[in-house]
PDB file of C-alpha atoms and ligand atoms in Angstrom:
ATOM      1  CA  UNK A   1     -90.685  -5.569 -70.816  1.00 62.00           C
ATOM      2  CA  UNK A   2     -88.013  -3.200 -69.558  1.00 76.00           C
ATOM      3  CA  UNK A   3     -87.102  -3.247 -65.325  1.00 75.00           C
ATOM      4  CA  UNK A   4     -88.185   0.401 -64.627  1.00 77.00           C
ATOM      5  CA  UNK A   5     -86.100   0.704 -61.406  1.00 88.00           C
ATOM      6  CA  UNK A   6     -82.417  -0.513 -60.257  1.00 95.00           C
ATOM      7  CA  UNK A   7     -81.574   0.221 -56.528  1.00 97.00           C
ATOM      8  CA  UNK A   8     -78.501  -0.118 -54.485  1.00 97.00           C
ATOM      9  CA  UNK A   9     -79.467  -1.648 -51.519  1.00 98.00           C
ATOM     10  CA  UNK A  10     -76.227  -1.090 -49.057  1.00 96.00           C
ATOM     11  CA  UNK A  11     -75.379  -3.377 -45.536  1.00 95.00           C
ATOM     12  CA  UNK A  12     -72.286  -2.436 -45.327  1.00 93.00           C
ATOM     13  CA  UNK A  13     -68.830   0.051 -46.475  1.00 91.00           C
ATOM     14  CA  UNK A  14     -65.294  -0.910 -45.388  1.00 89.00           C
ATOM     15  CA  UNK A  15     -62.657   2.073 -46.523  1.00 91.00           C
ATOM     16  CA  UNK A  16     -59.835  -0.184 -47.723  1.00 92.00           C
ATOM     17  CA  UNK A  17     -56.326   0.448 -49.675  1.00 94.00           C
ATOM     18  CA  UNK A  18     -56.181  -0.456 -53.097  1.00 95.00           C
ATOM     19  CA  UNK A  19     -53.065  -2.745 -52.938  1.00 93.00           C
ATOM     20  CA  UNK A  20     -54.276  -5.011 -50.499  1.00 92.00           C
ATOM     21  CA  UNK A  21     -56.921  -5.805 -53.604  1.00 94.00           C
ATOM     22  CA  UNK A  22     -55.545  -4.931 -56.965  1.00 96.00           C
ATOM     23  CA  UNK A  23     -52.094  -5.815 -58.237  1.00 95.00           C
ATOM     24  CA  UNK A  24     -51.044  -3.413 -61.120  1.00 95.00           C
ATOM     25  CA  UNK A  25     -49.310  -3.910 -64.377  1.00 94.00           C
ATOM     26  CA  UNK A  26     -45.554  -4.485 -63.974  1.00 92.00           C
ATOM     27  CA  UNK A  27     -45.131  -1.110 -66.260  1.00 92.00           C
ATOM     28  CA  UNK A  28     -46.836   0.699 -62.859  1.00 91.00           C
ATOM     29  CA  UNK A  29     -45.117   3.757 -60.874  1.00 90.00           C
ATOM     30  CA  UNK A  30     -43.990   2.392 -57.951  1.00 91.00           C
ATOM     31  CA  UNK A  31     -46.493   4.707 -56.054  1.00 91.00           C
ATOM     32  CA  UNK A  32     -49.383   3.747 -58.400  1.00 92.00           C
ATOM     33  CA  UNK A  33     -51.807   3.702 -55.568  1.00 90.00           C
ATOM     34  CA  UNK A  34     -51.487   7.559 -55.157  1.00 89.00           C
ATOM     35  CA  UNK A  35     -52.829   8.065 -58.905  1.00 91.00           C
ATOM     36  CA  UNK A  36     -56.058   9.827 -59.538  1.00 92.00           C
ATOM     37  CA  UNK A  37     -57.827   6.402 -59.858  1.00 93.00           C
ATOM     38  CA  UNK A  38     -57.517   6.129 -55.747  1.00 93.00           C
ATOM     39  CA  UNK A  39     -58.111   9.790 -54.988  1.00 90.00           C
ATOM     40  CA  UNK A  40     -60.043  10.533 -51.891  1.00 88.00           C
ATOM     41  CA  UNK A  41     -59.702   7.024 -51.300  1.00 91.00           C
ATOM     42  CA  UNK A  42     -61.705   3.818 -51.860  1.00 94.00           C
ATOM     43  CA  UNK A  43     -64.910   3.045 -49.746  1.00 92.00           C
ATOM     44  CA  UNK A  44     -66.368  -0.134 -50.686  1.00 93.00           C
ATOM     45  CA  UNK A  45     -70.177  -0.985 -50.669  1.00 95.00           C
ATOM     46  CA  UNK A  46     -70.976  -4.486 -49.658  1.00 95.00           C
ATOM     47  CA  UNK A  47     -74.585  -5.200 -50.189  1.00 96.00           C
ATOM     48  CA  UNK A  48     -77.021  -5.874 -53.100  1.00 98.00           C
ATOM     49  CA  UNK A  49     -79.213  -4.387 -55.714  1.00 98.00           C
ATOM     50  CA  UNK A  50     -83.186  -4.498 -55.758  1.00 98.00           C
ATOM     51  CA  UNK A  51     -84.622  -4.454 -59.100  1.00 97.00           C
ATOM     52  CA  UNK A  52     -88.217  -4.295 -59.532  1.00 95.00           C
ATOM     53  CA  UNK A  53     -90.391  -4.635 -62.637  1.00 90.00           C
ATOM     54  CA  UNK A  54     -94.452  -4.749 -62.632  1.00 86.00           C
ATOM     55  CA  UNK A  55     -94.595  -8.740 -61.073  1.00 92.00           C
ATOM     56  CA  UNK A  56     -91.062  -9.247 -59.960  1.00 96.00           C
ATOM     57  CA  UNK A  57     -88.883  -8.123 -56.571  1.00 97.00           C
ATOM     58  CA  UNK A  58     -84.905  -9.401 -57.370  1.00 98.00           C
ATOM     59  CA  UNK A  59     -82.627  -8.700 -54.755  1.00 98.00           C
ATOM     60  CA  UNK A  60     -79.343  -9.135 -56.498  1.00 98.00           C
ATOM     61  CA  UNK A  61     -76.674 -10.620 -53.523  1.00 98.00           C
ATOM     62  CA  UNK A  62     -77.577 -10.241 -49.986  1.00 98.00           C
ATOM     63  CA  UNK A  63     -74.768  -8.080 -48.223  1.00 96.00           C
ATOM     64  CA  UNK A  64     -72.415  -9.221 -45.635  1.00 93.00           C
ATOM     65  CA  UNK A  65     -74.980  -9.996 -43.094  1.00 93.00           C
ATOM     66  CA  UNK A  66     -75.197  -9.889 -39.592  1.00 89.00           C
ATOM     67  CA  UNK A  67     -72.689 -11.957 -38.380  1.00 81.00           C
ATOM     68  CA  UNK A  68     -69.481 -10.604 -40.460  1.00 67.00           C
ATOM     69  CA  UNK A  69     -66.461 -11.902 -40.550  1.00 63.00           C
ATOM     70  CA  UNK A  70     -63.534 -10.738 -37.681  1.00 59.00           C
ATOM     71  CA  UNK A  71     -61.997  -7.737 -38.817  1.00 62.00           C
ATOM     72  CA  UNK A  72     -64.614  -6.268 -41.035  1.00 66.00           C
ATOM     73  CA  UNK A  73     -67.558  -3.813 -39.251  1.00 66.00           C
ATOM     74  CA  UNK A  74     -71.319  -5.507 -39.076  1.00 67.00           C
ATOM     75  CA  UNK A  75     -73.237  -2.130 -39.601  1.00 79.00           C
ATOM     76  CA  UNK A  76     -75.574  -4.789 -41.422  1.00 88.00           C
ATOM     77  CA  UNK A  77     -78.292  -2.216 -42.973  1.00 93.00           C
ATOM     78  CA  UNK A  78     -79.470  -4.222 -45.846  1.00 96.00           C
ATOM     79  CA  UNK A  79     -82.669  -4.938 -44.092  1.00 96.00           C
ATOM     80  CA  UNK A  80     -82.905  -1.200 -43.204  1.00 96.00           C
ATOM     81  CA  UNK A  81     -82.435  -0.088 -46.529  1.00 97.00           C
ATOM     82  CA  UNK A  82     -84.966  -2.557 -47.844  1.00 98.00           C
ATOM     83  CA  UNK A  83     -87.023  -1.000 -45.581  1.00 98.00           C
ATOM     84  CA  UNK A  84     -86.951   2.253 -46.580  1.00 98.00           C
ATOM     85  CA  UNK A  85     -87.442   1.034 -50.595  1.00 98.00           C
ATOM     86  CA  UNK A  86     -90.309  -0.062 -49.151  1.00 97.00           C
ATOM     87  CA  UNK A  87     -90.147  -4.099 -49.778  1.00 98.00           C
ATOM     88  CA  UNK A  88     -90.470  -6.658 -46.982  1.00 98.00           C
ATOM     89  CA  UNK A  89     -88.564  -9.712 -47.471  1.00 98.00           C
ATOM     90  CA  UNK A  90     -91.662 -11.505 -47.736  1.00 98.00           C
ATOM     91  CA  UNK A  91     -92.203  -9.456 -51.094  1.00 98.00           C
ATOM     92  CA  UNK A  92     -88.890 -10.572 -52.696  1.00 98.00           C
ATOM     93  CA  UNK A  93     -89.637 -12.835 -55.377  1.00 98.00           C
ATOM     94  CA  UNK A  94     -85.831 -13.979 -56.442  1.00 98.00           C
ATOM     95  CA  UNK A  95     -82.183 -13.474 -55.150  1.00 98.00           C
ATOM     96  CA  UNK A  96     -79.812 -13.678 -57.599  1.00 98.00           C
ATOM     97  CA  UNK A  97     -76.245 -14.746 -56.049  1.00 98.00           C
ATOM     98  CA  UNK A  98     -73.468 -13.593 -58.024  1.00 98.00           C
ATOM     99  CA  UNK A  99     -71.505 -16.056 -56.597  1.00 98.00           C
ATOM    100  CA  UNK A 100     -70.554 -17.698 -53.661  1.00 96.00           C
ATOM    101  CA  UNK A 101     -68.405 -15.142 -51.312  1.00 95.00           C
ATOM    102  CA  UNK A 102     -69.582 -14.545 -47.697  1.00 93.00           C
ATOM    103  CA  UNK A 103     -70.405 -10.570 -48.518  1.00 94.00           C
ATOM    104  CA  UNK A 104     -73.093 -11.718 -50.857  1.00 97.00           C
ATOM    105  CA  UNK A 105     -74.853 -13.956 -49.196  1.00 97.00           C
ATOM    106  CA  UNK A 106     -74.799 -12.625 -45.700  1.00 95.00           C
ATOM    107  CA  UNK A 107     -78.678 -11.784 -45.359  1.00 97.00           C
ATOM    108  CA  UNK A 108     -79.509 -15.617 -46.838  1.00 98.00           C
ATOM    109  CA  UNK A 109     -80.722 -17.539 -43.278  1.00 97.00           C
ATOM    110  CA  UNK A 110     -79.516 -15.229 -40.630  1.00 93.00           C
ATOM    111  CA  UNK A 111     -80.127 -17.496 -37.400  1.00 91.00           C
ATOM    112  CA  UNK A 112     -79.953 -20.440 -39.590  1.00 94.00           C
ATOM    113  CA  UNK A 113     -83.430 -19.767 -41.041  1.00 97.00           C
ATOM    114  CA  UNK A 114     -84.247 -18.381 -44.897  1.00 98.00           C
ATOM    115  CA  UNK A 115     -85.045 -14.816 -44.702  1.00 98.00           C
ATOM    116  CA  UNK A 116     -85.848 -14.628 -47.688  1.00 98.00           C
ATOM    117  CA  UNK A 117     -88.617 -17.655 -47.876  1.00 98.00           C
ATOM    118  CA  UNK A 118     -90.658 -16.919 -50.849  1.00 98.00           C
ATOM    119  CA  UNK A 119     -88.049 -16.401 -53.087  1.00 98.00           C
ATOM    120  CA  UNK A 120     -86.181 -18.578 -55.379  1.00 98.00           C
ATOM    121  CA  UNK A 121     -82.638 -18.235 -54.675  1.00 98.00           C
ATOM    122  CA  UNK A 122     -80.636 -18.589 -58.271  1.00 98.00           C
ATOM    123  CA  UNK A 123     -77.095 -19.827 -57.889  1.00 98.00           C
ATOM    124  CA  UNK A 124     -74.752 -20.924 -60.747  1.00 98.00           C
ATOM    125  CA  UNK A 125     -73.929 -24.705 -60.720  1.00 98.00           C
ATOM    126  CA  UNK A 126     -70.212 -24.188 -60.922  1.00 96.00           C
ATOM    127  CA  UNK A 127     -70.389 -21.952 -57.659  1.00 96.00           C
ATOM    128  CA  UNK A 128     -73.190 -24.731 -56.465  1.00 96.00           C
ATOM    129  CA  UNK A 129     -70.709 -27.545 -56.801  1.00 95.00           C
ATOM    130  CA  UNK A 130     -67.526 -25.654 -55.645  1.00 93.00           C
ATOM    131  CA  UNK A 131     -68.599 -24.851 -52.525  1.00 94.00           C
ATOM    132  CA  UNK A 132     -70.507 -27.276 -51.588  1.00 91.00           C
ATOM    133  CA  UNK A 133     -67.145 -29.643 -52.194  1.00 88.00           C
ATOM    134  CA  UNK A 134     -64.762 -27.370 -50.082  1.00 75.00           C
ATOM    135  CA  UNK A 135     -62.937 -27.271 -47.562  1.00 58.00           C
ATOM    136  CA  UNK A 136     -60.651 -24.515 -48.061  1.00 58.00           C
ATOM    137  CA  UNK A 137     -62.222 -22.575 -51.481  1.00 63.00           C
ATOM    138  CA  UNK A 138     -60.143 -19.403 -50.401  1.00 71.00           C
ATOM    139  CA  UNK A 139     -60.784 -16.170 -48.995  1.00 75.00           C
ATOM    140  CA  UNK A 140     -64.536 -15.219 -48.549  1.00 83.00           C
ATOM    141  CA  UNK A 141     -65.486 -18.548 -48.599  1.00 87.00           C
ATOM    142  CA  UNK A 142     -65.934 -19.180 -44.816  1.00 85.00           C
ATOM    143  CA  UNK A 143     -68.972 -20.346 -43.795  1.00 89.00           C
ATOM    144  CA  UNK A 144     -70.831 -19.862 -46.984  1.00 93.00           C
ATOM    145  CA  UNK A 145     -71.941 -23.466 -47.704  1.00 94.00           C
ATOM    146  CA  UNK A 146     -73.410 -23.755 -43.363  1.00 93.00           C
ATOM    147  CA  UNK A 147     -75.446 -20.109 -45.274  1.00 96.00           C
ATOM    148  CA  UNK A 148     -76.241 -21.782 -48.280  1.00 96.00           C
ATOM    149  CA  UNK A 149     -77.394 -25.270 -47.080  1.00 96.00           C
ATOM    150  CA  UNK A 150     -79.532 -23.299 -45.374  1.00 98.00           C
ATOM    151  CA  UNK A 151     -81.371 -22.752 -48.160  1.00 98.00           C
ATOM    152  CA  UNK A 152     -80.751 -24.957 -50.496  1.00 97.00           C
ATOM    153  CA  UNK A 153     -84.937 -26.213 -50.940  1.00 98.00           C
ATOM    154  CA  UNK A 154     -85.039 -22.534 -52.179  1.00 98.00           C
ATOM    155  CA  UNK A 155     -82.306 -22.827 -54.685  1.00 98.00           C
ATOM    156  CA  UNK A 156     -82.802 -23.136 -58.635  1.00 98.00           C
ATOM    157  CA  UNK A 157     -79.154 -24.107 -60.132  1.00 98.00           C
ATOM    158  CA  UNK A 158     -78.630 -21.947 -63.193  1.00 98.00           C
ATOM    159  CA  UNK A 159     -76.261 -23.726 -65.592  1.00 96.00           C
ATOM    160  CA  UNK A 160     -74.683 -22.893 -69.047  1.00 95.00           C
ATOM    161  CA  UNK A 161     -73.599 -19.396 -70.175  1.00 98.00           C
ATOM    162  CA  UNK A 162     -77.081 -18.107 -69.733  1.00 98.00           C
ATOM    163  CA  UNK A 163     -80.202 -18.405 -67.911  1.00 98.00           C
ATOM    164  CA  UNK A 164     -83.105 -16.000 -68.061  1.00 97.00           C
ATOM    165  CA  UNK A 165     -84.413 -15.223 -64.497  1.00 96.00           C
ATOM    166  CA  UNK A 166     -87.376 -12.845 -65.389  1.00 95.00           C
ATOM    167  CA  UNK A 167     -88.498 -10.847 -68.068  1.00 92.00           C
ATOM    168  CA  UNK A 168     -85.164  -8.503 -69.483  1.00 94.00           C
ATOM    169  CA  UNK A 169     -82.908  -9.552 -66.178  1.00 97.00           C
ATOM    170  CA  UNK A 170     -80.701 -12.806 -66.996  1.00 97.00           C
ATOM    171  CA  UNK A 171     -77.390 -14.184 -65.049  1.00 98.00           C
ATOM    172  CA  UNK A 172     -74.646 -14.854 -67.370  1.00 98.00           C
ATOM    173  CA  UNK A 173     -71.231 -16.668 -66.524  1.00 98.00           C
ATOM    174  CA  UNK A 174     -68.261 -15.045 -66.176  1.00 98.00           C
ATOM    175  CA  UNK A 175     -66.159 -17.381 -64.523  1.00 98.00           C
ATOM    176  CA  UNK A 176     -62.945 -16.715 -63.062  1.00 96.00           C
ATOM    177  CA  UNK A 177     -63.658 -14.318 -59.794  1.00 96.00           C
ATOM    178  CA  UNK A 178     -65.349 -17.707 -58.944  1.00 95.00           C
ATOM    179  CA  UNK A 179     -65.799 -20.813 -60.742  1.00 96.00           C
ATOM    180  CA  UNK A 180     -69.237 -20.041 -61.415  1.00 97.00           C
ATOM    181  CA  UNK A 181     -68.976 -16.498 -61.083  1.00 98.00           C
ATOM    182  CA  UNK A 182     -71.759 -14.403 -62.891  1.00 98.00           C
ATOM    183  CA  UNK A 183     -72.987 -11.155 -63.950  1.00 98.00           C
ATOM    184  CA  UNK A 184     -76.942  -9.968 -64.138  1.00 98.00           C
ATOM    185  CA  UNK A 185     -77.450  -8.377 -67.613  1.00 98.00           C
ATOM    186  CA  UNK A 186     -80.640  -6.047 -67.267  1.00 97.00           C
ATOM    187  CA  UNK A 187     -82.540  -3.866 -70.334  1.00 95.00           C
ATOM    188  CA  UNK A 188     -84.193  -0.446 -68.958  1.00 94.00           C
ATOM    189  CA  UNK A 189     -85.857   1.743 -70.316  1.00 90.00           C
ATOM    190  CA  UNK A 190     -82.805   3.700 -70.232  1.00 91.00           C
ATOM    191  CA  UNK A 191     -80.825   0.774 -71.745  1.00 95.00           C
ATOM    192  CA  UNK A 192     -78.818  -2.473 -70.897  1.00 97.00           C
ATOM    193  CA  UNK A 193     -77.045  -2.427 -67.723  1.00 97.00           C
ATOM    194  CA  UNK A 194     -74.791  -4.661 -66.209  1.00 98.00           C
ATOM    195  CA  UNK A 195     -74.776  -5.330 -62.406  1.00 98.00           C
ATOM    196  CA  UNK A 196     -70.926  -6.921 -62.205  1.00 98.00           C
ATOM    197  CA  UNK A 197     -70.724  -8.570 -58.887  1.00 98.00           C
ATOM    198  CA  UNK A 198     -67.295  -8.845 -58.566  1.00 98.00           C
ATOM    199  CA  UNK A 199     -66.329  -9.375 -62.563  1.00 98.00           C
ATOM    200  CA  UNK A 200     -64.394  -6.217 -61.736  1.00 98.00           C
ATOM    201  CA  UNK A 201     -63.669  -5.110 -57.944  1.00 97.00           C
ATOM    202  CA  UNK A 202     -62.152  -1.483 -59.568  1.00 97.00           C
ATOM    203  CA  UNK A 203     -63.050   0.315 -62.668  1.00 97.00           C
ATOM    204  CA  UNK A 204     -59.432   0.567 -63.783  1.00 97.00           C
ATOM    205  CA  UNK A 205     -59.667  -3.578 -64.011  1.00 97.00           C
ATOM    206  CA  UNK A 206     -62.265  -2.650 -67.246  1.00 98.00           C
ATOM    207  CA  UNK A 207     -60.228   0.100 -68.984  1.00 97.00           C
ATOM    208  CA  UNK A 208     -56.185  -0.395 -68.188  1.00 95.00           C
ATOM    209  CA  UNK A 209     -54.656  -3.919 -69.096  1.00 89.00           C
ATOM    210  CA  UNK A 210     -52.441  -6.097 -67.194  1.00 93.00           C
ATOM    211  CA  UNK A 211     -54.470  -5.189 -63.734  1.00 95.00           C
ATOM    212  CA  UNK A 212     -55.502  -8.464 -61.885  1.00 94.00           C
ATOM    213  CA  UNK A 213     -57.030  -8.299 -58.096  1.00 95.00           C
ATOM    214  CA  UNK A 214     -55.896 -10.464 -55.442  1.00 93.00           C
ATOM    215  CA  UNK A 215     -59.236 -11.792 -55.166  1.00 92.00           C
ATOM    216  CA  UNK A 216     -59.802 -13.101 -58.294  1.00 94.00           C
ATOM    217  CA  UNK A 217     -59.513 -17.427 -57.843  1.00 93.00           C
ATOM    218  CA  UNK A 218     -58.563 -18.137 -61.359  1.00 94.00           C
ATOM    219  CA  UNK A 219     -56.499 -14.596 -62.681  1.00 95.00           C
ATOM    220  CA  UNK A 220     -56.425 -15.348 -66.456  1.00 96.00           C
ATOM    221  CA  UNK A 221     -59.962 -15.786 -66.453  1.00 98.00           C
ATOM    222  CA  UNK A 222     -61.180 -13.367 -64.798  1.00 97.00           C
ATOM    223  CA  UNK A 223     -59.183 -11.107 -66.911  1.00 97.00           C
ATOM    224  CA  UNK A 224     -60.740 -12.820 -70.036  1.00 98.00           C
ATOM    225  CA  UNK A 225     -64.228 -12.106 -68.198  1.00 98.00           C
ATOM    226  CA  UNK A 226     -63.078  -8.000 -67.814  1.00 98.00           C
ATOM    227  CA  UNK A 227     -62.159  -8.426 -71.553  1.00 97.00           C
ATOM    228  CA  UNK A 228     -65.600  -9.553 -72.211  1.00 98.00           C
ATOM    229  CA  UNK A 229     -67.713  -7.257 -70.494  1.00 98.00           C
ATOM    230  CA  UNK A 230     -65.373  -4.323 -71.205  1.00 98.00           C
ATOM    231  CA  UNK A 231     -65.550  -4.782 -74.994  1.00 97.00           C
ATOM    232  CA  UNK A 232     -69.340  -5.610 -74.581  1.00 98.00           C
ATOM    233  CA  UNK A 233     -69.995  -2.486 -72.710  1.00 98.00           C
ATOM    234  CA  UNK A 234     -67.892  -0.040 -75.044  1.00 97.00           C
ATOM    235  CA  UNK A 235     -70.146  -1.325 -78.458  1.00 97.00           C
ATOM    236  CA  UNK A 236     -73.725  -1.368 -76.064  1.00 97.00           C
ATOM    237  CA  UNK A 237     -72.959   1.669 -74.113  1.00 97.00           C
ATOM    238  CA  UNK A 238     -74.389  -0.332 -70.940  1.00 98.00           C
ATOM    239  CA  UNK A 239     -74.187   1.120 -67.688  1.00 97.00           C
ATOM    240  CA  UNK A 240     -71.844  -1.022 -65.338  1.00 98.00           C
ATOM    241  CA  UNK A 241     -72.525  -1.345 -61.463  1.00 98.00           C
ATOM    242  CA  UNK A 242     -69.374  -3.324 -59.943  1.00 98.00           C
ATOM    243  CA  UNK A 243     -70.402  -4.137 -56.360  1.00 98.00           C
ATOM    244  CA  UNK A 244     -67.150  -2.566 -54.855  1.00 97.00           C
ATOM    245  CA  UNK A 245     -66.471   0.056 -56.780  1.00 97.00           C
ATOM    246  CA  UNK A 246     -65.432   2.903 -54.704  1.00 95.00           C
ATOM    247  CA  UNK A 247     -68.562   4.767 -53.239  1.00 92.00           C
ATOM    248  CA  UNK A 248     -70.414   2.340 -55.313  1.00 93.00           C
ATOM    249  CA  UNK A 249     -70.521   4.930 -58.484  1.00 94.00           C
ATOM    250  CA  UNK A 250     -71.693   2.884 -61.813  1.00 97.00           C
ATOM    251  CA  UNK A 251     -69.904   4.116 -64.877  1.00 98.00           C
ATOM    252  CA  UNK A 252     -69.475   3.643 -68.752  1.00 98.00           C
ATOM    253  CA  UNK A 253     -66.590   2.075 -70.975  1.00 98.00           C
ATOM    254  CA  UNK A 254     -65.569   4.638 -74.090  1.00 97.00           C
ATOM    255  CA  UNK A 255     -62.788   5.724 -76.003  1.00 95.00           C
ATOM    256  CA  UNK A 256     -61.023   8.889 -76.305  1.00 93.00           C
ATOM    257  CA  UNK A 257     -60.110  10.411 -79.305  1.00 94.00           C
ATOM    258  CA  UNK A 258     -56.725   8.630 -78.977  1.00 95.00           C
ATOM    259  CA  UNK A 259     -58.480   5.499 -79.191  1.00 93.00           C
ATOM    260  CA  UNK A 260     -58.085   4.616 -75.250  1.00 94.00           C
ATOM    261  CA  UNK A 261     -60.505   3.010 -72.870  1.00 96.00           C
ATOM    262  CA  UNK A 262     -61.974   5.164 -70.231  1.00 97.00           C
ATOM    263  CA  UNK A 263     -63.823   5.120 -67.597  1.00 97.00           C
ATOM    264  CA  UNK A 264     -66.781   7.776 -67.804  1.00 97.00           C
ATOM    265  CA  UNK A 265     -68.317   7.642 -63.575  1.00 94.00           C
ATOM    266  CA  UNK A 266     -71.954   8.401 -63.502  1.00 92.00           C
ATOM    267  CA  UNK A 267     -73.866  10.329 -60.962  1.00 82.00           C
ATOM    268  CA  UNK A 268     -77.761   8.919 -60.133  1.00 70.00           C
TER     269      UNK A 268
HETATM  270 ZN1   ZN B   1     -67.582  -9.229 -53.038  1.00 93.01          ZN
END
């Protein structure tokens, strides 16, 4: 059975500039953040997605939280937006993490106690194990395992390339990002989508080669994990949702009649 409805579910938006994120191609004009990709400039969603399906509530990563890290604005509305979807966080039946960076799993046990407490919390087991091992996992990273221990009687390890979480909505690994870094592959009625986590943080990471991001732990595999998707998502026509992608605007992989990837935005 399809998932009728996919909803953002924002906590929080940080305007940021593109090169303290992406690193381009060495072939890039020296003023390559000024292209059209970056006009109007990039506000980035942090926050989830709430898919619901006749039996099922999946909240897909839990924001920033409450308590964000210096430097970075709390408006923490996830709750609020919940809210207004109408869903109690007593109603959520799973929360898919991604993976394990401090912007998705803000919400988890604010005050040190499971928000979330009827849910089974799905987590992949190369995240699970990374973290949990730490110290010093790199940036977004602080103070996710004090979150996620929090939890952890809620958690279900996923392991392997794929694991089916309900009825047409499965996480699959895409490692790089994070060791255990996934996506959540969903079929619609409208067809597959794709929610990306942070696979990609930009569009232009899916379309243009030789982009990498700053944020990525292992670069030559997340690249291999853009390759994947993007190639994926140009033969299946999914729709892609990357959790930062500026103004949070999901968007399609095709090719031109010169036989180059673009980016096609869609409005909802
Ligand atoms: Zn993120």
């Amino acid at each position: 059975m399809a998932v009728p409805r996919i909803d953002p579910v924002l906590d929080a938006e940080a305007r940021v500039e593109p090169n303290m994120i992406l690193v381009p191609p060495a072939s890039a004009a020296h003023d390559w953040h000024a292209s059209s990709w970056f006009e109007g400039g990039w506000v980035m969603p942090m926050g989830g997605y709430l898919l619901r399906s006749a039996d099922r509530t999946i909240l897909v990563d839990a924001g920033l939280g409450p308590e964000a890290p210096a430097g970075i604005d709390p408006s923490a509305q996830l709750l609020d937006n919940l809210g207004t979807l109408g869903v109690t966080t007593e109603e959520v039946t799973d929360v898919v993490v991604t993976h394990v960076h401090i912007d998705h799993v803000g919400w988890l046990a604010p005050q040190g106690q499971p928000l979330f407490e009827y849910a089974r919390h799905h987590v992949h087991a190369a995240d699970w194990d990374w973290i949990r091992s730490g110290p010093a996992s790199g940036a977004g990273t602080d103070g996710v395992w004090d979150i996620l221990g929090k939890v952890s009687d809620l958690v279900e390890i996923a392991s392997g390339s794929r694991t089916e979480i309900a009825d047409a909505v499965a996480m699959r690994l895409l490692a790089g990002h994070t060791p255990g870094n996934c996506t959540v592959d969903v079929e619609t009625s409208d067809g597959p989508v794709v929610l990306l986590g942070d696979t990609a943080y930009h569009p232009v990471l899916l379309v243009e080669g030789g982009w990498s991001s700053h944020a990525d732990l292992d670069h030559a595999g997340a690249a291999r994990s853009r390759e994947t998707v993007a190639d994926e998502a140009e033969r299946s026509g999914a729709l892609l949702f990357g959790a930062h992608f500026p103004g949070g605007a999901p968007g399609r992989v095709v090719r031109d009649g010169a036989g180059r990837r673009q980016w096609c935005s869609v409005t909802r």
